[in-house]
Short mmCIF file of C-alpha atoms and ligand atoms in Angstrom, two decimals:
data_model
loop_
_atom_site.label_atom_id
_atom_site.label_comp_id
_atom_site.label_asym_id
_atom_site.label_seq_id
_atom_site.Cartn_x
_atom_site.Cartn_y
_atom_site.Cartn_z
CA MET H 1 -22.00 36.89 11.58
CA THR H 2 -24.38 35.62 14.27
CA ARG H 3 -22.99 33.33 16.91
CA THR H 4 -24.79 30.09 17.62
CA ASP H 5 -25.01 27.97 20.76
CA LEU H 6 -23.45 24.53 20.47
CA ASN H 7 -25.05 21.46 21.99
CA ILE H 8 -22.38 18.78 21.79
CA GLY H 9 -22.65 15.03 21.36
CA LEU H 10 -19.25 13.80 22.58
CA PHE H 11 -17.75 10.47 21.52
CA GLY H 12 -15.03 9.27 23.93
CA PHE H 13 -14.32 10.23 27.50
CA GLY H 14 -10.65 9.28 27.76
CA VAL H 15 -7.61 11.57 28.04
CA VAL H 16 -8.84 14.17 25.53
CA GLY H 17 -12.59 13.78 26.16
CA GLN H 18 -12.17 14.41 29.87
CA GLY H 19 -9.77 17.23 29.08
CA LEU H 20 -12.44 18.83 26.88
CA HIS H 21 -15.05 18.50 29.62
CA ALA H 22 -12.70 20.25 32.06
CA VAL H 23 -11.66 23.10 29.72
CA LEU H 24 -15.26 23.75 28.64
CA ALA H 25 -16.23 24.16 32.30
CA ARG H 26 -13.56 26.87 32.57
CA THR H 27 -14.53 28.66 29.32
CA PRO H 28 -17.90 30.26 30.08
CA GLY H 29 -17.50 32.71 27.17
CA LEU H 30 -17.94 29.89 24.67
CA ARG H 31 -21.64 29.09 24.46
CA ALA H 32 -21.18 25.34 24.24
CA ARG H 33 -22.31 22.47 26.46
CA ILE H 34 -21.88 18.71 26.34
CA GLY H 35 -25.35 17.18 26.02
CA ARG H 36 -24.52 13.47 25.89
CA ILE H 37 -21.39 11.28 25.85
CA ALA H 38 -20.95 7.95 24.05
CA VAL H 39 -18.32 5.57 25.42
CA LYS H 40 -17.53 1.89 25.00
CA ASN H 41 -16.86 -0.04 28.21
CA ARG H 42 -19.87 -0.44 30.49
CA GLY H 43 -17.78 -1.53 33.47
CA LYS H 44 -15.64 1.63 33.73
CA ALA H 45 -16.08 4.03 36.66
CA ARG H 46 -17.02 7.52 35.41
CA SER H 47 -16.54 10.94 36.97
CA LEU H 48 -19.96 12.19 35.73
CA PRO H 49 -23.52 10.96 36.44
CA ALA H 50 -24.43 7.71 34.64
CA GLU H 51 -27.34 9.31 32.72
CA VAL H 52 -24.92 11.49 30.72
CA PHE H 53 -23.41 8.37 29.13
CA THR H 54 -24.65 6.04 26.43
CA TYR H 55 -23.12 3.00 24.73
CA ASP H 56 -25.19 3.40 21.57
CA LYS H 57 -23.80 5.79 18.96
CA ASN H 58 -27.26 6.33 17.47
CA ASP H 59 -28.39 8.04 20.69
CA LEU H 60 -26.09 10.89 19.65
CA LEU H 61 -26.27 10.69 15.88
CA SER H 62 -30.06 10.67 15.70
CA ASP H 63 -30.66 13.29 18.39
CA PRO H 64 -31.70 16.49 16.53
CA GLY H 65 -30.93 18.52 19.65
CA LEU H 66 -27.20 17.72 19.37
CA THR H 67 -25.93 20.09 16.72
CA VAL H 68 -22.23 19.26 16.92
CA ILE H 69 -20.43 15.94 17.19
CA VAL H 70 -17.01 15.94 18.85
CA GLU H 71 -15.28 12.68 18.03
CA LEU H 72 -12.49 11.74 20.50
CA ILE H 73 -12.33 7.94 20.44
CA ASP H 74 -9.25 5.78 19.91
CA ASP H 75 -10.75 3.51 17.22
CA ALA H 76 -10.12 4.97 13.75
CA ASP H 77 -12.47 2.59 11.89
CA GLU H 78 -15.41 3.29 14.18
CA ALA H 79 -14.52 7.01 14.19
CA TYR H 80 -14.80 7.06 10.38
CA LEU H 81 -18.32 5.59 10.49
CA ILE H 82 -19.37 8.09 13.20
CA VAL H 83 -17.89 11.13 11.47
CA LYS H 84 -19.27 10.24 8.05
CA GLU H 85 -22.74 9.55 9.42
CA ALA H 86 -22.75 12.79 11.42
CA LEU H 87 -21.71 14.87 8.39
CA LEU H 88 -24.32 13.22 6.18
CA ARG H 89 -26.94 14.06 8.81
CA GLY H 90 -25.85 17.71 8.70
CA LYS H 91 -24.10 17.79 12.07
CA ALA H 92 -20.87 19.77 12.24
CA VAL H 93 -17.97 17.60 13.43
CA VAL H 94 -14.78 18.27 15.37
CA THR H 95 -12.31 15.38 15.54
CA ALA H 96 -8.79 14.73 16.86
CA ASN H 97 -8.43 11.43 15.01
CA LYS H 98 -5.54 11.89 12.59
CA LYS H 99 -5.42 8.19 11.60
CA MET H 100 -9.06 8.27 10.55
CA LEU H 101 -8.61 11.59 8.74
CA ALA H 102 -5.45 10.55 6.89
CA GLU H 103 -7.03 7.30 5.72
CA HIS H 104 -10.26 8.90 4.47
CA LEU H 105 -9.37 12.49 3.63
CA PRO H 106 -10.51 12.59 -0.04
CA GLU H 107 -13.95 11.22 0.83
CA LEU H 108 -14.32 13.46 3.89
CA ILE H 109 -13.42 16.54 1.83
CA GLU H 110 -15.96 15.56 -0.79
CA ILE H 111 -18.71 15.03 1.80
CA GLN H 112 -18.01 18.47 3.28
CA GLN H 113 -18.19 20.03 -0.17
CA THR H 114 -21.42 18.33 -1.17
CA THR H 115 -23.21 18.75 2.17
CA GLY H 116 -21.70 22.10 3.19
CA THR H 117 -21.27 20.65 6.70
CA PRO H 118 -17.99 21.57 8.40
CA LEU H 119 -15.42 19.08 9.70
CA LEU H 120 -12.66 20.72 11.77
CA TYR H 121 -9.55 18.96 13.14
CA GLU H 122 -6.99 21.43 14.48
CA SER H 123 -6.12 19.07 17.36
CA ALA H 124 -5.27 16.23 14.95
CA ALA H 125 -2.00 17.86 13.85
CA CYS H 126 0.40 18.99 16.60
CA ALA H 127 -2.35 19.13 19.28
CA SER H 128 -2.23 22.65 20.75
CA LEU H 129 -0.26 24.29 17.91
CA PRO H 130 -2.59 26.26 15.61
CA VAL H 131 -1.09 24.94 12.39
CA ILE H 132 -4.01 23.74 10.26
CA ARG H 133 -5.97 26.98 10.29
CA ASN H 134 -2.77 28.98 9.79
CA LEU H 135 -1.71 26.91 6.81
CA GLU H 136 -5.25 27.07 5.43
CA GLU H 137 -5.81 30.82 5.93
CA TYR H 138 -2.66 32.78 6.71
CA TYR H 139 -0.48 31.08 4.10
CA ASP H 140 -3.30 31.21 1.63
CA THR H 141 -1.51 33.56 -0.72
CA ASP H 142 2.13 33.38 0.37
CA LEU H 143 4.12 30.78 -1.53
CA LEU H 144 5.00 28.07 0.96
CA GLU H 145 8.31 26.36 0.24
CA SER H 146 8.33 23.83 3.07
CA VAL H 147 6.88 22.69 6.34
CA GLU H 148 9.18 20.75 8.62
CA GLY H 149 8.67 19.70 12.17
CA ILE H 150 8.42 17.46 15.16
CA VAL H 151 4.78 16.44 15.04
CA ASN H 152 4.57 13.48 17.42
CA GLY H 153 4.69 14.22 21.14
CA SER H 154 5.31 10.65 22.37
CA THR H 155 8.39 9.96 20.27
CA ASN H 156 9.80 13.37 21.11
CA TYR H 157 9.20 12.62 24.78
CA ILE H 158 11.01 9.27 24.38
CA LEU H 159 13.95 10.70 22.39
CA THR H 160 14.33 13.55 24.90
CA ALA H 161 14.30 11.13 27.85
CA MET H 162 16.89 8.92 26.14
CA HIS H 163 19.16 11.79 25.07
CA ARG H 164 18.91 14.19 28.02
CA ASP H 165 18.13 11.82 30.90
CA ALA H 166 19.87 8.67 29.60
CA GLN H 167 16.65 6.68 30.16
CA PRO H 168 16.28 3.32 28.42
CA TYR H 169 13.80 3.24 25.52
CA ALA H 170 11.24 0.95 27.21
CA ALA H 171 11.09 3.05 30.40
CA ALA H 172 10.65 6.26 28.39
CA LEU H 173 7.82 4.72 26.32
CA ALA H 174 6.05 3.45 29.47
CA ARG H 175 6.24 6.93 31.01
CA ALA H 176 4.85 8.57 27.83
CA GLN H 177 1.92 6.12 28.03
CA GLU H 178 1.38 6.85 31.74
CA LEU H 179 1.27 10.59 31.02
CA GLY H 180 -1.40 10.14 28.31
CA PHE H 181 0.83 11.28 25.41
CA ALA H 182 1.00 7.93 23.61
CA GLU H 183 -1.55 6.50 21.19
CA SER H 184 -3.48 3.45 22.48
CA ASP H 185 -1.47 1.45 19.93
CA PRO H 186 2.13 2.61 20.59
CA ALA H 187 3.26 1.28 17.19
CA LEU H 188 1.48 4.27 15.64
CA ASP H 189 3.88 6.57 17.48
CA VAL H 190 7.18 4.69 17.47
CA GLU H 191 6.95 3.42 13.88
CA GLY H 192 6.43 6.96 12.62
CA LEU H 193 2.87 6.25 11.43
CA ASP H 194 1.18 8.91 13.56
CA ALA H 195 3.68 11.48 12.26
CA ARG H 196 2.94 10.26 8.73
CA ASN H 197 -0.81 10.71 9.28
CA LYS H 198 -0.16 14.28 10.41
CA LEU H 199 2.06 14.86 7.38
CA VAL H 200 -0.93 13.86 5.21
CA LEU H 201 -2.95 16.64 6.88
CA LEU H 202 -0.11 19.16 6.58
CA LEU H 203 0.32 18.36 2.86
CA ALA H 204 -3.38 18.97 2.26
CA HIS H 205 -3.48 22.32 4.04
CA ALA H 206 0.02 23.59 3.19
CA PHE H 207 0.13 22.56 -0.46
CA GLY H 208 -3.33 21.30 -1.41
CA ALA H 209 -1.88 17.84 -2.04
CA VAL H 210 -4.24 15.08 -0.91
CA VAL H 211 -2.22 11.87 -0.66
CA ALA H 212 -2.71 8.46 0.95
CA PRO H 213 -0.51 7.74 4.00
CA ALA H 214 1.04 4.73 2.23
CA GLU H 215 2.47 7.06 -0.44
CA LEU H 216 4.76 8.65 2.14
CA LEU H 217 7.99 7.14 3.41
CA ALA H 218 7.94 6.89 7.20
CA VAL H 219 10.69 5.48 9.38
CA GLY H 220 10.14 5.53 13.14
CA ILE H 221 12.44 5.45 16.13
CA THR H 222 12.47 1.72 16.96
CA SER H 223 15.47 0.92 14.77
CA ILE H 224 17.70 3.79 15.97
CA SER H 225 20.94 1.97 16.76
CA GLU H 226 23.50 2.59 19.50
CA LEU H 227 26.01 3.38 16.75
CA ALA H 228 23.69 6.06 15.28
CA THR H 229 23.23 7.54 18.75
CA ALA H 230 27.00 7.53 19.30
CA TYR H 231 27.57 9.09 15.84
CA ALA H 232 25.12 11.88 16.71
CA ARG H 233 26.79 12.48 20.10
CA GLU H 234 30.29 12.57 18.58
CA GLN H 235 29.15 15.12 15.98
CA GLY H 236 27.36 17.22 18.64
CA LEU H 237 23.97 16.56 17.01
CA ILE H 238 20.60 15.38 18.36
CA ILE H 239 18.32 12.75 16.80
CA LYS H 240 14.70 13.92 16.38
CA LEU H 241 11.81 12.37 14.46
CA VAL H 242 11.12 14.94 11.74
CA ALA H 243 8.27 15.16 9.24
CA GLU H 244 9.08 17.27 6.21
CA ALA H 245 7.24 18.37 3.07
CA ARG H 246 9.06 20.49 0.53
CA ARG H 247 8.17 22.05 -2.80
CA LEU H 248 10.78 21.07 -5.40
CA PRO H 249 11.94 23.57 -8.03
CA GLY H 250 10.68 21.25 -10.81
CA GLY H 251 7.10 21.50 -9.53
CA GLY H 252 6.81 18.31 -7.45
CA LEU H 253 6.68 17.73 -3.72
CA ALA H 254 9.04 15.71 -1.55
CA ALA H 255 7.72 14.47 1.78
CA ALA H 256 8.85 11.95 4.39
CA VAL H 257 9.07 11.17 8.10
CA LEU H 258 12.60 10.22 9.13
CA PRO H 259 14.73 10.18 12.27
CA THR H 260 16.95 13.17 11.61
CA LEU H 261 20.19 14.62 12.96
CA VAL H 262 19.51 18.15 14.17
CA ARG H 263 22.16 20.81 14.87
CA PRO H 264 22.07 22.39 18.37
CA GLY H 265 21.26 25.85 16.96
CA HIS H 266 18.33 24.60 14.88
CA GLU H 267 14.79 25.47 16.07
CA LEU H 268 13.86 21.79 16.33
CA ALA H 269 16.72 21.16 18.79
CA GLN H 270 14.79 23.36 21.25
CA VAL H 271 11.71 21.10 21.07
CA HIS H 272 11.81 18.90 24.17
CA ASP H 273 9.60 16.35 25.93
CA GLU H 274 6.05 16.10 24.49
CA PHE H 275 6.33 19.47 22.74
CA ASN H 276 5.91 19.79 18.98
CA GLY H 277 7.56 22.32 16.69
CA LEU H 278 6.80 23.26 13.11
CA ILE H 279 8.85 25.48 10.82
CA THR H 280 7.28 27.04 7.77
CA GLN H 281 9.43 28.50 5.03
CA SER H 282 7.68 30.80 2.61
CA THR H 283 8.64 33.29 -0.05
CA PHE H 284 7.44 36.48 1.63
CA ALA H 285 7.11 35.69 5.36
CA ASP H 286 10.40 33.75 5.28
CA ARG H 287 11.02 31.36 8.18
CA GLN H 288 8.52 30.98 11.03
CA PHE H 289 8.48 28.59 13.97
CA PHE H 290 5.51 27.26 15.96
CA LEU H 291 6.35 25.68 19.31
CA GLY H 292 3.91 24.20 21.82
CA ARG H 293 2.58 21.13 23.56
CA GLY H 294 1.93 18.34 21.08
CA ALA H 295 0.01 15.95 23.32
CA GLY H 296 -1.84 15.66 26.60
CA ALA H 297 -5.36 16.28 27.84
CA PHE H 298 -5.55 20.08 28.13
CA PRO H 299 -3.33 21.10 25.20
CA THR H 300 -5.25 18.79 22.84
CA ALA H 301 -8.60 19.87 24.30
CA SER H 302 -7.62 23.52 23.80
CA ALA H 303 -7.41 22.93 20.03
CA VAL H 304 -10.79 21.16 20.09
CA LEU H 305 -12.14 24.16 21.97
CA SER H 306 -10.75 26.51 19.35
CA ASP H 307 -12.51 24.50 16.63
CA LEU H 308 -15.77 24.70 18.58
CA SER H 309 -15.36 28.44 18.84
CA ALA H 310 -14.67 28.61 15.08
CA LEU H 311 -17.92 26.72 14.44
CA THR H 312 -19.89 29.35 16.35
CA TYR H 313 -18.72 31.86 13.72
CA GLY H 314 -19.63 29.54 10.82
CA TYR H 315 -16.02 28.67 9.95
CA ARG H 316 -15.19 25.76 7.65
CA TYR H 317 -12.10 24.76 5.69
CA ALA H 318 -12.32 25.88 2.07
CA TYR H 319 -9.42 23.66 0.85
CA LYS H 320 -8.62 26.41 -1.66
CA LYS H 321 -5.13 25.13 -2.37
CA ILE H 322 -6.43 21.85 -3.78
CA HIS H 323 -7.67 23.91 -6.74
CA GLN H 324 -4.84 26.48 -6.72
CA ASN H 325 -2.05 23.86 -6.62
CA ALA H 326 -3.57 21.08 -8.69
CA HIS H 327 -0.18 20.71 -10.41
CA LEU H 328 1.70 19.89 -7.18
CA VAL H 329 2.09 16.12 -6.83
CA LEU H 330 4.38 13.91 -4.81
CA ALA H 331 7.59 13.31 -6.73
CA PRO H 332 9.85 11.15 -4.54
CA ASP H 333 12.02 10.21 -7.51
CA ALA H 334 12.77 13.87 -8.17
CA ALA H 335 14.14 14.31 -4.62
CA GLU H 336 17.20 13.13 -2.77
CA VAL H 337 18.26 12.91 0.84
CA ASP H 338 21.56 12.57 2.72
CA VAL H 339 21.52 9.67 5.16
CA LEU H 340 23.53 7.82 7.76
CA VAL H 341 22.98 4.05 7.55
CA THR H 342 24.23 1.82 10.34
CA PHE H 343 24.14 -1.96 9.95
CA ASP H 344 25.53 -5.10 11.52
CA ASP H 345 27.28 -7.91 9.70
CA ALA H 346 24.27 -10.23 10.03
CA SER H 347 21.91 -7.77 8.31
CA GLY H 348 24.28 -7.25 5.41
CA ALA H 349 25.37 -3.93 4.00
CA PRO H 350 22.99 -1.62 2.14
CA ASP H 351 23.33 -1.91 -1.62
CA ARG H 352 25.82 0.74 -2.80
CA ALA H 353 24.15 0.76 -6.21
CA ASP H 354 21.07 2.35 -4.62
CA PHE H 355 23.05 5.49 -3.71
CA VAL H 356 23.72 8.51 -5.85
CA ALA H 357 26.98 8.86 -3.89
CA VAL H 358 28.55 7.17 -0.87
CA HIS H 359 30.49 9.77 1.11
CA GLN H 360 31.98 7.86 4.01
CA GLU H 361 32.29 4.25 5.17
CA PHE H 362 33.25 2.82 8.53
CA ARG H 363 33.53 -0.81 9.61
CA SER H 364 34.36 -2.10 13.06
CA ALA H 365 33.83 -5.56 14.54
CA GLN H 366 33.38 -3.90 17.96
CA ARG H 367 31.27 -0.82 17.17
CA GLY H 368 29.37 -1.92 14.05
CA ASN H 369 29.35 -0.48 10.53
CA TYR H 370 28.04 2.65 8.93
CA LEU H 371 28.04 4.60 5.75
CA THR H 372 26.88 8.07 4.88
CA GLY H 373 25.62 8.93 1.43
CA THR H 374 23.08 10.57 -0.84
CA ILE H 375 20.14 8.52 -2.07
CA GLY H 376 16.99 9.25 -4.06
CA LEU H 377 13.95 9.53 -1.77
CA GLY H 378 11.96 7.11 -3.93
CA GLN H 379 14.94 4.71 -4.08
CA LEU H 380 15.26 4.78 -0.27
CA ALA H 381 11.55 3.94 0.10
CA ARG H 382 11.96 0.99 -2.29
CA ALA H 383 15.28 -0.29 -0.85
CA SER H 384 14.94 -3.90 0.34
CA TRP H 385 17.49 -3.28 3.13
CA LEU H 386 15.60 -0.30 4.61
CA ARG H 387 13.48 -2.38 7.02
CA ALA H 388 15.97 -5.26 7.48
CA PRO H 389 16.69 -6.15 11.12
CA GLY H 390 19.89 -4.48 12.32
CA VAL H 391 19.65 -1.63 9.77
CA CYS H 392 19.12 1.94 10.95
CA VAL H 393 18.56 4.93 8.67
CA VAL H 394 18.84 8.49 9.95
CA ARG H 395 18.63 11.61 7.80
CA LEU H 396 21.75 13.79 8.02
CA ALA H 397 21.32 17.43 9.03
CA SER H 398 20.31 18.67 5.58
CA PRO H 399 16.81 19.07 4.12
CA LEU H 400 15.20 17.00 1.39
CA ARG H 401 16.18 18.54 -1.95
CA ALA H 402 15.71 18.21 -5.66
CA ALA H 403 17.71 15.38 -7.20
CA VAL H 404 20.67 16.68 -9.20
CA ALA H 405 20.20 14.06 -11.89
CA VAL H 406 17.16 11.94 -12.60
CA PRO H 407 18.24 8.29 -12.08
CA ALA H 408 18.90 6.45 -15.35
CA ALA H 409 16.17 3.90 -14.62
CA LEU H 410 13.59 6.68 -14.43
CA GLU H 411 14.79 8.27 -17.66
CA GLU H 412 14.40 4.88 -19.32
CA ALA H 413 10.93 4.50 -17.82
CA ALA H 414 10.00 7.95 -19.09
CA VAL H 415 11.21 7.08 -22.61
CA ALA H 416 9.36 3.74 -22.52
N1 NAP N 501 -3.91 11.83 24.02
C1 NAP N 501 -3.38 12.81 23.29
O1 NAP N 501 -2.47 13.51 23.73
C2 NAP N 501 -3.92 13.09 21.92
C3 NAP N 501 -3.40 14.20 21.19
C4 NAP N 501 -3.93 14.49 19.92
C5 NAP N 501 -4.91 13.68 19.40
N2 NAP N 501 -5.37 12.59 20.12
C6 NAP N 501 -6.42 11.76 19.50
O2 NAP N 501 -7.60 11.89 20.29
C7 NAP N 501 -8.35 10.69 20.21
C8 NAP N 501 -8.63 10.19 21.64
O3 NAP N 501 -7.40 9.94 22.27
P1 NAP N 501 -7.33 9.69 23.85
O4 NAP N 501 -5.89 9.77 24.19
O5 NAP N 501 -8.30 10.54 24.55
O6 NAP N 501 -7.81 8.16 23.92
P2 NAP N 501 -8.19 7.33 25.23
O7 NAP N 501 -7.72 8.01 26.46
O8 NAP N 501 -7.73 5.93 24.98
O9 NAP N 501 -9.80 7.36 25.24
C9 NAP N 501 -10.52 6.76 24.22
C10 NAP N 501 -12.00 6.91 24.52
O10 NAP N 501 -12.70 6.43 23.37
C11 NAP N 501 -13.77 5.63 23.84
N3 NAP N 501 -14.15 4.68 22.78
C12 NAP N 501 -13.39 3.78 22.13
N4 NAP N 501 -14.09 3.15 21.18
C13 NAP N 501 -15.34 3.68 21.23
C14 NAP N 501 -16.53 3.46 20.51
N5 NAP N 501 -16.60 2.55 19.52
N6 NAP N 501 -17.64 4.19 20.82
C15 NAP N 501 -17.62 5.11 21.81
N7 NAP N 501 -16.50 5.37 22.54
C16 NAP N 501 -15.39 4.66 22.26
C17 NAP N 501 -13.26 4.97 25.09
O11 NAP N 501 -14.35 4.50 25.83
P3 NAP N 501 -14.18 3.90 27.31
O12 NAP N 501 -13.98 5.08 28.21
O13 NAP N 501 -15.48 3.23 27.55
O14 NAP N 501 -13.01 2.97 27.26
C18 NAP N 501 -12.50 6.12 25.72
O15 NAP N 501 -13.38 6.91 26.48
C19 NAP N 501 -7.53 9.72 19.37
O16 NAP N 501 -7.96 9.79 18.02
C20 NAP N 501 -6.12 10.28 19.45
O17 NAP N 501 -5.34 9.96 18.31
C21 NAP N 501 -4.91 12.28 21.36
#
C-alpha cells in the first residue's frame, strides 16, 4: 500500500493538542505536519506564531489542503459538529473525545460506512494503551469472554493518592487537574461517566454491541464512604473504579462501571496513579493484561500519533463484530453482582427485597451500617436507594456473572 503525506487541521491546543505538536516534532519518520490550528479563546498566550491559529472552524473544514482533521477540544457538542462535518467532506478524522463518540457512535459508524472516510480514536479509550485496534483486529476471531479494567486515569490517580498516600479526596482531585489528567468537567471523571463512555467504545470493538451510555450502570467514586474504605482495609483489599463487560452464557452481555474491591494479587491492584489497565479474557488466548499511562499529554498524543500513522497506510475500522455478533445485546436482568452497601441511619437501609440474597449485615451507631449481598445488575441500576445521599455501593471482589434464577417479576413480564 502506498503511504500518503498528512496535512493536519488541528482542533484544540490544550494538554493533548500541545502534546501532539511536541511528539510530531520528534517523529520525523511520520510524514505528517500540522497546517493550521483552531482554538477558542482569543486572549490566551500561545507558544506558536499567531498566524498558525484561527478561531473559525471553517478555516480548517473548508481548506482542501488539510487532508486530516485531528479533533482535540474539550467541548463534546462542538466536537460532534466538527467531526461529522469533516467526515461528510471526505476528511479523515482522528479524535480523543470519548464523550462525543459514546453519545453519537451509531451515527458516526454509519457516516464512515456510507462515505468510506475513516474515523480513528485509539486515544479515546485508555489513552496510550493500544486497546481499540487490538480488540478490533487481534481479537477478531478469538471468542472474547470479557474485558475488565481501570479505564479512567484521574480517578485511579485520586484513589491511589487516597489509599497509598493518605491524601484527602479534594487535594488528590486538585493535583490530578494540575497534572492535566482530569477532564475539564471533573464530574465526568469522578461520577464514573468518562469510564462509562469508554465502556461504550470497548463494547463496540470487543463485542460489536453499540449501546447508548445511559444504558450502562455507572457509579463513580464520590460516594465511597469511610466505612467502605475501612472494610476494604480490614479485608486487605483495594478499592478501584472498574469498568467491566462480560459475555453471559445465555447469549447476553453484562456491563457496568462500579467501584470494586480488588485483591492484592489481581492485575488491577498493580495499576497505580494515572495508569490504566485492561484485562481481556478469551477462549484461545486466555487472560491478557494491558498496562500503561491512561492520561496526560504525551501518552495520549502517542495514541493520536499511532492513529495518524495508521491513516498513512489506509487503515479504517471495519466494525466486523457488529455483523458477526448481532445477537449479543445488553442483558442486565440476566446478570448479578455481589456488592457491599454502606449506609447511614438518615439515608435509610437499602431494600432487602431488591437482593437475591443478603449475606452479611452490620449495624453500629459509631461506625455506620453495611450489608453485603447478591443483587441483579438491572435491579441495582433501578434501585431507588442507589443514589441516595449517605449510600455507598462497592462491588465485591467477584466478577459480574449470569443470574442463577431469572427474577420472578421478569418471568411474569416475559409471560405477559
Ligand atoms: N488530558 C488527557 O489526559 C486526555 C486523555 C485522553 C483523552 N483526552 C481528550 O482529549 C480532548 C482534549 O483534552 P485536553 O485535556 O487537551 O483539553 P484542554 O487542555 O482543556 O484543551 C482544550 C482545547 O480545546 C480548545 N477548544 C475548546 N472549545 C473549542 C472550540 N469550540 N473550537 C476550537 N477549539 C476549542 C481550547 O481552546 P483554548 O486554548 O482557546 O482554550 C483548548 O485549546 C478531550 O476530548 C479529552 O476528553 C484527554
